[in-house]
Tab-separated table of C-alpha atoms in Angstrom:
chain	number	residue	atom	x	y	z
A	1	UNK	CA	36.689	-15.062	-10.626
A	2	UNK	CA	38.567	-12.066	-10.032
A	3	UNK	CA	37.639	-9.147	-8.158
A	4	UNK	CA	34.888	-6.779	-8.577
A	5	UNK	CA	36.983	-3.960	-8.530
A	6	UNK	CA	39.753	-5.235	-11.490
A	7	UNK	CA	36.030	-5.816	-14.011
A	8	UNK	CA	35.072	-2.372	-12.811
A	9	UNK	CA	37.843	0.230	-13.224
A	10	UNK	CA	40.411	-2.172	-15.631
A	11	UNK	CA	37.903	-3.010	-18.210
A	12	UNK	CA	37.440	-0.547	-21.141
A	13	UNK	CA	34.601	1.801	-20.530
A	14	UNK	CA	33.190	5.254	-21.745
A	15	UNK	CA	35.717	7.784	-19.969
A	16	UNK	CA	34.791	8.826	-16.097
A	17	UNK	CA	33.557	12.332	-16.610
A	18	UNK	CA	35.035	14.633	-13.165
A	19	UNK	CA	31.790	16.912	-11.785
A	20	UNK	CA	31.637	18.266	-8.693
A	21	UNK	CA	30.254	16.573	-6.299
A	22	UNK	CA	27.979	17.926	-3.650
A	23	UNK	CA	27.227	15.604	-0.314
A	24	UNK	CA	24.672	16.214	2.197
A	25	UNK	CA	25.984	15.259	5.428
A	26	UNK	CA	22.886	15.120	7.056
A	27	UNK	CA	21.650	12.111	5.170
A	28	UNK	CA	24.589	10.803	3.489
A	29	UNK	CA	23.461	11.389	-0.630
A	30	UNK	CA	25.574	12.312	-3.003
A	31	UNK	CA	24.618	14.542	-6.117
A	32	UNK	CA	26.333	14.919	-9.603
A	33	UNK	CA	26.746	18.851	-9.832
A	34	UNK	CA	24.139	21.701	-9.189
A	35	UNK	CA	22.341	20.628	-12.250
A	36	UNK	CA	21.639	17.354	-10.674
A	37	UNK	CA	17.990	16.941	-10.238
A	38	UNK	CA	17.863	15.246	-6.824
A	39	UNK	CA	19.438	18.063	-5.165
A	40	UNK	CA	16.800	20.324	-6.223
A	41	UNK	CA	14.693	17.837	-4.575
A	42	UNK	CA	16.832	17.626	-1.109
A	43	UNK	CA	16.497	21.259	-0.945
A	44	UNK	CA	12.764	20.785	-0.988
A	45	UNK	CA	11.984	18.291	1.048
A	46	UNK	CA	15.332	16.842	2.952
A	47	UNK	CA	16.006	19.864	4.686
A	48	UNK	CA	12.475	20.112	6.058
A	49	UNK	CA	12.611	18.099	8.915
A	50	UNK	CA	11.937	14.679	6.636
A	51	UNK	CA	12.893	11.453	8.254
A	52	UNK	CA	15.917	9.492	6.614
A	53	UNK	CA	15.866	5.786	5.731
A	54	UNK	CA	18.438	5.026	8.524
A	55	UNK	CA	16.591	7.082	11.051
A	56	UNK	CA	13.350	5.268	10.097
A	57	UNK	CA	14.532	1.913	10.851
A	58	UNK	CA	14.957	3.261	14.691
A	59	UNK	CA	11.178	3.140	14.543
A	60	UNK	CA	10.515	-0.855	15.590
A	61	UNK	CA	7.549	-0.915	12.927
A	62	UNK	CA	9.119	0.193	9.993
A	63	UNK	CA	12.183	-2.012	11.276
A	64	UNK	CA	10.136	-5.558	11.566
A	65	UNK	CA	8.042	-4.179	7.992
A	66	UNK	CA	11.755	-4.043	6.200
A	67	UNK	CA	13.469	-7.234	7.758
A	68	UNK	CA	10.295	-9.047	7.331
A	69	UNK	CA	10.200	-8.480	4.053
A	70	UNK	CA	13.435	-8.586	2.758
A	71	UNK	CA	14.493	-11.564	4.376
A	72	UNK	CA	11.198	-13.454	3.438
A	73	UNK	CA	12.349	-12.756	-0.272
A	74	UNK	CA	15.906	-13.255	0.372
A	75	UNK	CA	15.681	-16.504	1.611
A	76	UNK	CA	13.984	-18.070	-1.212
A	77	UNK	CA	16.109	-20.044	-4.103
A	78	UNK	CA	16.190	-17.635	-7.165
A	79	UNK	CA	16.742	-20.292	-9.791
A	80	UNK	CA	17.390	-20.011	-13.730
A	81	UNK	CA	15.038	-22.489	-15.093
A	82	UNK	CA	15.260	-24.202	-18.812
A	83	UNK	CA	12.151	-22.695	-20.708
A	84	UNK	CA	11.233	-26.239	-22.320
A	85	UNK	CA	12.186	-28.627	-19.362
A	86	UNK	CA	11.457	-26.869	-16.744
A	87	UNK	CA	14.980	-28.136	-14.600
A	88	UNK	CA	17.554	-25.980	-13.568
A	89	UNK	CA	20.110	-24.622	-15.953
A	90	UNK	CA	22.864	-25.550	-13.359
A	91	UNK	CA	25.631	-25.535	-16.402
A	92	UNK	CA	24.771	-21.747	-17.249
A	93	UNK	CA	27.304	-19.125	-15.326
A	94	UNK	CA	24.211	-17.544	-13.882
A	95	UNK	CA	23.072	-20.278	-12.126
A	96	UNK	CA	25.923	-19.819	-9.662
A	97	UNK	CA	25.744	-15.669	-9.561
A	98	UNK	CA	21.936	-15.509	-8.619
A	99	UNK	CA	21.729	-19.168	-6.199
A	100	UNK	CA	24.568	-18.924	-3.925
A	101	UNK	CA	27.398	-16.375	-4.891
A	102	UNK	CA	26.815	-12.570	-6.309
A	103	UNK	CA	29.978	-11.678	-5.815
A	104	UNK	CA	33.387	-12.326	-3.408
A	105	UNK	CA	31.980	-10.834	-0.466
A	106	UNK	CA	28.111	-11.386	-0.192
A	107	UNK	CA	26.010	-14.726	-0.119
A	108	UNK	CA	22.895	-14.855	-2.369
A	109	UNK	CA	20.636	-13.730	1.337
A	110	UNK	CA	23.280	-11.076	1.807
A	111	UNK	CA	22.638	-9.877	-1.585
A	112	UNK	CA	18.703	-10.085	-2.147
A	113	UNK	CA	18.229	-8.822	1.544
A	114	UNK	CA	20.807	-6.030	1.136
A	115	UNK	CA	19.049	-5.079	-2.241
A	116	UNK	CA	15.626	-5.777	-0.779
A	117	UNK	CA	16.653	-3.305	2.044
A	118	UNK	CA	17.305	-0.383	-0.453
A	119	UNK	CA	14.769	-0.853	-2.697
A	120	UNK	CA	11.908	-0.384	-0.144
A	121	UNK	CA	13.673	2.247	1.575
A	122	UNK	CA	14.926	4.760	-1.249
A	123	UNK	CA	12.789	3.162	-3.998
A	124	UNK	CA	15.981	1.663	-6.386
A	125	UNK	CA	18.090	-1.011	-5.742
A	126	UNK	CA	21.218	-0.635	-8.296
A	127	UNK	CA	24.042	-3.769	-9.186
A	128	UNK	CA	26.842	-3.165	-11.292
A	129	UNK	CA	26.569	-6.076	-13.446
A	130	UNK	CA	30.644	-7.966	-13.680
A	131	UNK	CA	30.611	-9.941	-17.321
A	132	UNK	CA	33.112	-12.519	-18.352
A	133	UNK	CA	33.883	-14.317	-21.759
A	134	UNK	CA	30.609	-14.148	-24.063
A	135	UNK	CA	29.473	-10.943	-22.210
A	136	UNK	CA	27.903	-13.504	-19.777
A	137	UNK	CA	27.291	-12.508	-15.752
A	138	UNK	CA	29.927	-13.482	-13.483
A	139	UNK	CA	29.303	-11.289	-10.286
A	140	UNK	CA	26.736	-8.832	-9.236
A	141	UNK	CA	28.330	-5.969	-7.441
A	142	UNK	CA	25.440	-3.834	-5.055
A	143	UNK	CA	25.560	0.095	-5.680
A	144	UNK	CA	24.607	2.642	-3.315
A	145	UNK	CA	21.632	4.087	-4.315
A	146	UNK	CA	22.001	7.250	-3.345
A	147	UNK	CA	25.985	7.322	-5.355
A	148	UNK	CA	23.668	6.986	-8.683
A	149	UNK	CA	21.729	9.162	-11.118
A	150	UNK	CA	19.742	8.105	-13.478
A	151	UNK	CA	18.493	10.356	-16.451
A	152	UNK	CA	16.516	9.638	-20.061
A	153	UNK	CA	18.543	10.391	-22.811
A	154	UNK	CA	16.494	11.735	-26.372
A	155	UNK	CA	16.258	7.795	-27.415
A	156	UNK	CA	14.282	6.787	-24.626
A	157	UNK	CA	17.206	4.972	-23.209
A	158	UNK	CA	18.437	5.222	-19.701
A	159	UNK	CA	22.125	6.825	-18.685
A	160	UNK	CA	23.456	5.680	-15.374
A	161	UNK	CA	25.731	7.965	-13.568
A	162	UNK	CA	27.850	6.273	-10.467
A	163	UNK	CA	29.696	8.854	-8.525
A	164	UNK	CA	32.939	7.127	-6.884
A	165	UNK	CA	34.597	7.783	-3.948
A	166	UNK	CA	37.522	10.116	-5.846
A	167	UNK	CA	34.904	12.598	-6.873
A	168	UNK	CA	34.291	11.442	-10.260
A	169	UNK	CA	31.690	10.130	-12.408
A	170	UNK	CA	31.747	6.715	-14.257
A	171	UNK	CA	28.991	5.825	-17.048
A	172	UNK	CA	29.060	2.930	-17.812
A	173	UNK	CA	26.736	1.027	-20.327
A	174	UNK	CA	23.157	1.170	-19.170
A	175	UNK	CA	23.269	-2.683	-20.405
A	176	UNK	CA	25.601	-3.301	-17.209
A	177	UNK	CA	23.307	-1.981	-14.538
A	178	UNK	CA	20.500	-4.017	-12.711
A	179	UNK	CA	17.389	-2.113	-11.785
A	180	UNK	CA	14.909	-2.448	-9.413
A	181	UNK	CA	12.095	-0.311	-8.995
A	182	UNK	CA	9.605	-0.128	-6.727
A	183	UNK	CA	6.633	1.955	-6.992
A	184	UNK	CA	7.368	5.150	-9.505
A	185	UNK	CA	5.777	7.787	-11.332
A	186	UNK	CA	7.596	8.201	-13.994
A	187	UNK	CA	8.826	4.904	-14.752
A	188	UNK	CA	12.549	5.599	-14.520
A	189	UNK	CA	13.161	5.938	-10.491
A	190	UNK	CA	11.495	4.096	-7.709
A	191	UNK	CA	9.532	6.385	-4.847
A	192	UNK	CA	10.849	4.933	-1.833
A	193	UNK	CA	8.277	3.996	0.717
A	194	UNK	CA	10.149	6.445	3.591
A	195	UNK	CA	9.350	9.270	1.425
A	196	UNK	CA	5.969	8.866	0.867
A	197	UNK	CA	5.054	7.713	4.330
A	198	UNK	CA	6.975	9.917	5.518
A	199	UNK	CA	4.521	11.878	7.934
A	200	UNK	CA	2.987	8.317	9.445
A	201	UNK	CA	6.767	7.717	9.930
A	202	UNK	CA	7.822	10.853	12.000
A	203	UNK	CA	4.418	10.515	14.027
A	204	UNK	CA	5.279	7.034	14.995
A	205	UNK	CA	8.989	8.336	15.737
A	206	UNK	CA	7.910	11.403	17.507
A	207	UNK	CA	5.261	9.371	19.509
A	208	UNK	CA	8.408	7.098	20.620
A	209	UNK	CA	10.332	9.839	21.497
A	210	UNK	CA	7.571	11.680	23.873
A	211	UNK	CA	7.664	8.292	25.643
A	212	UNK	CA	10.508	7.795	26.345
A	213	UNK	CA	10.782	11.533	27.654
A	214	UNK	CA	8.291	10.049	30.276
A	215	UNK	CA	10.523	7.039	31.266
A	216	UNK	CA	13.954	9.112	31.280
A	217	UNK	CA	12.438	12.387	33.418
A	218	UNK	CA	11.847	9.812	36.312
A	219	UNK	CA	8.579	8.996	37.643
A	220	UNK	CA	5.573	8.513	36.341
A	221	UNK	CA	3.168	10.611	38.248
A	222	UNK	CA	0.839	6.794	38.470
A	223	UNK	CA	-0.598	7.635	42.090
A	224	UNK	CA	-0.615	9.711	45.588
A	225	UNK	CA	0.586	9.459	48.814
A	226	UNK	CA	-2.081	10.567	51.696
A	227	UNK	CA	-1.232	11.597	55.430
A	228	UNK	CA	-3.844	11.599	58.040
A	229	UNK	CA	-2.514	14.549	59.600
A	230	UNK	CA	-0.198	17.726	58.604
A	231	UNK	CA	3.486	16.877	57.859
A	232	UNK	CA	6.556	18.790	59.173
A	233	UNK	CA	8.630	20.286	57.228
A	234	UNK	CA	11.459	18.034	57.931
A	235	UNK	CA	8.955	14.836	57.142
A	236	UNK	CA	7.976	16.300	54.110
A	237	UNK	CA	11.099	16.771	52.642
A	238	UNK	CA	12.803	13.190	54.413
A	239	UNK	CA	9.741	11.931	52.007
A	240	UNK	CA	10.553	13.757	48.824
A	241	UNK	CA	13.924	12.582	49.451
A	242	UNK	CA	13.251	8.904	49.807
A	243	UNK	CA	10.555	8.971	46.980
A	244	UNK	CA	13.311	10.149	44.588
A	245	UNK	CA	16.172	8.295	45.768
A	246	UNK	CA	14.188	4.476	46.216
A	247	UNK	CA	11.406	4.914	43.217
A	248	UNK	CA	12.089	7.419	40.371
A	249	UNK	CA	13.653	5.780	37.605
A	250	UNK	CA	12.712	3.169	35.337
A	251	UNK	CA	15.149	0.754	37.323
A	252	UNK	CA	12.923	1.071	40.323
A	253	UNK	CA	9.656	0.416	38.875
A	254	UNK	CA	7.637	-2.172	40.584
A	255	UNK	CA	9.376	-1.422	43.772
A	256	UNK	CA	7.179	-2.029	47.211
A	257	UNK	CA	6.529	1.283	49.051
A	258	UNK	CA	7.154	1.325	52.742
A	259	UNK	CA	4.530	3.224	54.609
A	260	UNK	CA	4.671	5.038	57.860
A	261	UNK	CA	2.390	6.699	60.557
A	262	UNK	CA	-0.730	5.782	59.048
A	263	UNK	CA	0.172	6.946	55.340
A	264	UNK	CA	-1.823	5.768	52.102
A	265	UNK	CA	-0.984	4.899	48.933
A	266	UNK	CA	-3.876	5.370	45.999
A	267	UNK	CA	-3.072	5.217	42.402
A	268	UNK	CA	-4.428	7.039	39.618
A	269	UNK	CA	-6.861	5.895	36.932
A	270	UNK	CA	-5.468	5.890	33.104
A	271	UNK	CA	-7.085	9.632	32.104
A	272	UNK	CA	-8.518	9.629	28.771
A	273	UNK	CA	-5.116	11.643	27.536
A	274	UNK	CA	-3.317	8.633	28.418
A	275	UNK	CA	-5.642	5.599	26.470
A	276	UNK	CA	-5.521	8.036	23.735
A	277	UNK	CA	-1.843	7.962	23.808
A	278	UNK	CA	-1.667	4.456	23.378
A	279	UNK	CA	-4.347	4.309	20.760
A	280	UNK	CA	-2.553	6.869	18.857
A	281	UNK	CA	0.832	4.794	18.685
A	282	UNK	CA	-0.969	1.541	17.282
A	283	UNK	CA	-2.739	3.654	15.033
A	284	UNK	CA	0.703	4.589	13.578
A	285	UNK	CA	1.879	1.213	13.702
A	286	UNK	CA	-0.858	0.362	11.337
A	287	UNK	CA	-0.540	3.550	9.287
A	288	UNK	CA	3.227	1.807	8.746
A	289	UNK	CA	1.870	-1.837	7.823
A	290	UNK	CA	-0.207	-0.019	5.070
A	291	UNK	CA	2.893	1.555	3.359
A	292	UNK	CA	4.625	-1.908	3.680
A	293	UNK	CA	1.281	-4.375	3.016
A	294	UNK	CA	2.039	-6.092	5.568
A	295	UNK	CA	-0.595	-7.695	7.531
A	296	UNK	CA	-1.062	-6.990	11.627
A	297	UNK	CA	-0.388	-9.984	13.401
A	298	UNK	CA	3.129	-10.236	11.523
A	299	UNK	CA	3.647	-6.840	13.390
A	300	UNK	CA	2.839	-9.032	16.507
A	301	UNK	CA	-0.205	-6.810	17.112
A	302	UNK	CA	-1.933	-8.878	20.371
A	303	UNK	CA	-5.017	-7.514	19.801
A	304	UNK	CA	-5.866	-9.705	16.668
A	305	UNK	CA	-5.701	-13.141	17.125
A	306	UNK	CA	-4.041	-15.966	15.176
A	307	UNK	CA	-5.829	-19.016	15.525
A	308	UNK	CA	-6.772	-21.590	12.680
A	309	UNK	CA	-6.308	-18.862	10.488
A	310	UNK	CA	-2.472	-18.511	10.793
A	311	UNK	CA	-1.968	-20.616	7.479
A	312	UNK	CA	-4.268	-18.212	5.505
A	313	UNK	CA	-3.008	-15.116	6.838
A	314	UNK	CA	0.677	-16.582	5.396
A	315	UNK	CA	-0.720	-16.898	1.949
A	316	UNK	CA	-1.933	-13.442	2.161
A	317	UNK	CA	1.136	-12.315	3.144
A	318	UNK	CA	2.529	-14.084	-0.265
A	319	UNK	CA	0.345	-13.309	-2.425
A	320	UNK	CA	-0.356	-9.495	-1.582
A	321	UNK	CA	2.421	-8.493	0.431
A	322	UNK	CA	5.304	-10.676	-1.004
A	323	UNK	CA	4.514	-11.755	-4.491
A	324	UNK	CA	5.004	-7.984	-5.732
A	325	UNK	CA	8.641	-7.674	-5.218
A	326	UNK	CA	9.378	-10.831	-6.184
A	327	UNK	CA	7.710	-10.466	-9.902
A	328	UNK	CA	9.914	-6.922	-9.790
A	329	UNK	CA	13.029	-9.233	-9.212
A	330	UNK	CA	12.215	-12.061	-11.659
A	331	UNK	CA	11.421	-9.341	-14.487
A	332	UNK	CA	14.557	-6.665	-13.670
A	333	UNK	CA	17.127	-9.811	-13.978
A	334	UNK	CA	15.570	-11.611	-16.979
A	335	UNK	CA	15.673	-7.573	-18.625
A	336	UNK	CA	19.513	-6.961	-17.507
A	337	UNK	CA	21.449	-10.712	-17.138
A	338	UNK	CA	19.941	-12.718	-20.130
A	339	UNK	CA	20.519	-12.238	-23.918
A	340	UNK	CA	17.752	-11.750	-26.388
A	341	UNK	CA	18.531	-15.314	-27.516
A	342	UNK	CA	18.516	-16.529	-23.698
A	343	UNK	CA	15.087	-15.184	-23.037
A	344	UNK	CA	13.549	-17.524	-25.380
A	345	UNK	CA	15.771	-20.598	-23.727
A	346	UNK	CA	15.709	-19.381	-19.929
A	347	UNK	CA	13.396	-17.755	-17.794
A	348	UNK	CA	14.394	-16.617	-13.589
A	349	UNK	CA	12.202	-17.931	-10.909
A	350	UNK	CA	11.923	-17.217	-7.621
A	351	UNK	CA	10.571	-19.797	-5.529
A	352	UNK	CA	7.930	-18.813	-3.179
A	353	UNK	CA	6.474	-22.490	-2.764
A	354	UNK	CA	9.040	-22.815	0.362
A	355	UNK	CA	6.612	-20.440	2.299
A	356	UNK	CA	3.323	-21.484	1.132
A	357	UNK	CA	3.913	-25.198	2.433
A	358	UNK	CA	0.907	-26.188	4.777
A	359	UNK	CA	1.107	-28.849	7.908
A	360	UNK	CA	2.475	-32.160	7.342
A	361	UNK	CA	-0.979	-33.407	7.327
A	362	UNK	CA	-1.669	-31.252	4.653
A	363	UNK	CA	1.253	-32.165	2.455
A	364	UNK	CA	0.726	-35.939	2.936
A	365	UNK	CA	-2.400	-35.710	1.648
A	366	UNK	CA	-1.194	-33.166	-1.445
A	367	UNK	CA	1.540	-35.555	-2.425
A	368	UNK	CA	-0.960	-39.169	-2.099
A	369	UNK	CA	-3.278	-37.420	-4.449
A	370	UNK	CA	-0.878	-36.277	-6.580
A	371	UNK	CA	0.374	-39.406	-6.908
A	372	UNK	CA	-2.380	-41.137	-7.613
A	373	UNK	CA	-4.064	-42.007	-4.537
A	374	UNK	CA	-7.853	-42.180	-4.373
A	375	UNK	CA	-8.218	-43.497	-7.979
A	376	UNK	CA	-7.087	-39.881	-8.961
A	377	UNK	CA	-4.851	-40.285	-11.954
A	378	UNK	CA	-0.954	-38.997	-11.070
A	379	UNK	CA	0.639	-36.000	-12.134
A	380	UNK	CA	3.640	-36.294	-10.238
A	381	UNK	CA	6.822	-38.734	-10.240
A	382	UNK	CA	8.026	-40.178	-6.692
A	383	UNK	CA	11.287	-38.985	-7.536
A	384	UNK	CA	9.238	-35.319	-7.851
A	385	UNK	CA	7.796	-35.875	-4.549
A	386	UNK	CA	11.439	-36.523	-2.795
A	387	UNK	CA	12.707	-33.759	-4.281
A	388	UNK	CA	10.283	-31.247	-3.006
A	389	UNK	CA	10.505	-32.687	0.712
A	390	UNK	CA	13.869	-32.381	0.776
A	391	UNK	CA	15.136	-36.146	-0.156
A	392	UNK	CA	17.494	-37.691	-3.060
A	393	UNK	CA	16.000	-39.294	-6.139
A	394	UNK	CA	15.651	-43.124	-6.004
A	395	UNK	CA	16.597	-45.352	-8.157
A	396	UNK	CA	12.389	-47.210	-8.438
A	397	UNK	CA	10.935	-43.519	-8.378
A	398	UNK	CA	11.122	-42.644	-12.119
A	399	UNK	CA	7.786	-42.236	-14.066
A	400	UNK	CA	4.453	-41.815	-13.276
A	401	UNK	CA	2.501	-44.636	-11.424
A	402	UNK	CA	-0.773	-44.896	-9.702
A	403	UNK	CA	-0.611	-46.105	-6.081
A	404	UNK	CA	-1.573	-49.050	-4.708
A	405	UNK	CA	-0.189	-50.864	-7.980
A	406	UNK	CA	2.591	-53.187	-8.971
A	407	UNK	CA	3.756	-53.924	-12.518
A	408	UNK	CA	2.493	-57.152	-12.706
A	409	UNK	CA	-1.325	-56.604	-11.404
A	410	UNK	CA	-3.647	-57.382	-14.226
A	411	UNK	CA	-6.494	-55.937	-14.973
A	412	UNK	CA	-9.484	-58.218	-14.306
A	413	UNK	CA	-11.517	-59.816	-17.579
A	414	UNK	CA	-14.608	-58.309	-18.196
């Protein structure tokens, strides 16, 4: 395979068109001229105080919400599946691309997460799309999102604009771009969930930041020190002194006080300023989940327990939380990386069974039923079963037979 960057500069493409480009430092994004739509909407909205995607994964909510959800997806097998058999299509060029290499320099994780990342974040996850003999994919090379434009030609179709590092703009074929979207309004960019969360997000940030103030200004004003009679003074300030130098700071905290002369130590109560503080900050970390769908006790919320109920709240997570993206993926990459003539022949999964798999109770008694235990007649091979737990095929475990049987058991006369 040779590199990414030979396919994508030596390979004959519409000309690279020079504009001038226009780069906010403040965020990092790039715009195609001062016609270019998004910088209309920087000047709206970027340079009011709105929180960028890097900044919002300081915020430990909106950090577990992406990782958790981008590595959930990037860790399962995307597979290209034969329509008719329903087996892997392991001879097909793709199979290699989208199951363990995208390209020279990322694994398939590396590449799903790294996508994943962008598409929740800025709404669009963009892959320049490397084709071989046939027009077939050979590599899947990950854009920045923020280094393309995207605009609807008169047709209806799509022109994508990728602005290089030399200043200029290449177009290539709209046919060599994968597209993911998440949610969007008007069905040609993604709104990316920092943007329209993006008040819950600098409340949760802002709250982080005021306490932190607390822990950084020195001590926390948590009690009182009482004399039984007047102090010099020289005592009072010998106090100060010690009270600052042995127990300010948050590497002091927890510290034993040593008392003299009859002196009294009585700490404050939590004022209701303070719980409300507190309440205020989960309230924001659920405020977060809601943008994301993901459910609290993944945020490692102690308030809620887990229990029995850990293997339900997992399937929610799937089906509601996870299930989403992964239909976006399966649908974007059957649309951009098979033929019209492969779409009939192939279709792209993405297994999910990997995290829906109960106990090992709970599978035991899956597989004996499913083959055939019980009386129940069997729907899947031995060799099936071994496969799915993670074992070779054997050599006795081809076709389907009801347990508890041998070839040569008769049936008895009526």
């Amino acid at each position: 395979m040779g590199s990414w960057s030979d396919w994508f500069f030596g390979r004959p493409q519409p000309s690279a068109v020079t504009k001038p480009a226009i780069q906010a430092q403040a965020q990092g994004q790039m715009f195609s001229g001062l016609d270019d739509p998004a910088l209309l909407e920087f000047i709206r909205n970027g340079t009011s105080g709105g929180i960028s995607p890097r900044a919002a994964l300081r915020t430990a909510c909106v950090l577990r919400c992406v990782d958790l959800l981008s590595s959930s997806l990037a860790m399962l097998p995307a597979r290209l599946m034969d329509s008719e058999t329903q087996l892997e299509s392991r001879e097909h060029p793709l199979h290699q691309v989208i199951r363990w290499e995208p390209n020279d320099n990322h694994t398939a994780f590396e590449f799903f997460k790294l996508m994943e990342v962008r598409r929740l974040m800025t709404g669009d996850a963009y892959a320049y799309i490397v084709r071989g003999v046939g027009g077939r994919p050979i590599a899947l090379q990950p854009l920045e999102s923020s280094e393309v434009h995207v605009e609807e030609l008169p047709d209806w179709s799509f022109r994508y604009s990728i602005q290089r590092a030399d200043g200029q703009v290449f177009v290539p074929p709209s046919t060599d771009i994968l597209h993911v979207r998440d949610l969007s309004l008007d069905g040609m960019v993604g709104e990316g969930r920092i943007k329209l969360a993006n008040e819950a997000m600098e409340i949760a940030r802002a709250a982080e930041r005021a306490q932190l103030k607390i822990f950084d200004n020195g001590m926390m004003s948590g009690g009182a020190l009482s004399h039984p009679q007047k102090l010099a003074p020289e005592a009072y300030e010998r106090l100060k002194s010690a009270m600052e130098q042995r127990y300010s700071g948050t590497e002091n905290a927890g510290r034993w006080m040593v008392l003299e002369e009859g002196m009294k130590a009585e700490r404050f109560t939590m004022t209701g300023q303070e719980a409300q503080t507190v309440e205020a900050r989960n309230h924001q970390i659920e405020d977060i989940a809601r943008a994301f769908g993901v459910p609290r006790p993944l945020l490692m919320m102690d308030d809620t327990s887990w229990g029995s109920g850990i293997e339900q709240l997992a399937i929610l997570f799937v089906r509601f939380g996870l299930n989403p993206g992964i239909v976006a993926w399966e649908q974007a990459m059957r649309r951009s990386l098979l033929t019209s003539a492969e779409k009939r022949q192939y279709t792209i999964d993405i297994d999910e069974k990997e995290l829906l798999r109960g106990t090992m109770s709970d599978q035991a008694e899956f597989f004996a039923k499913a083959l055939g235990s019980g009386g129940h007649a069997p729907w899947m091979e031995q060799n099936e079963v071994r496969e799915a737990t993670g074992f070779g095929p054997h050599e006795d475990g081809v076709g389907l037979k009801q347990m508890g049987t041998t070839n040569d058991t008769q049936p008895e006369a009526a």
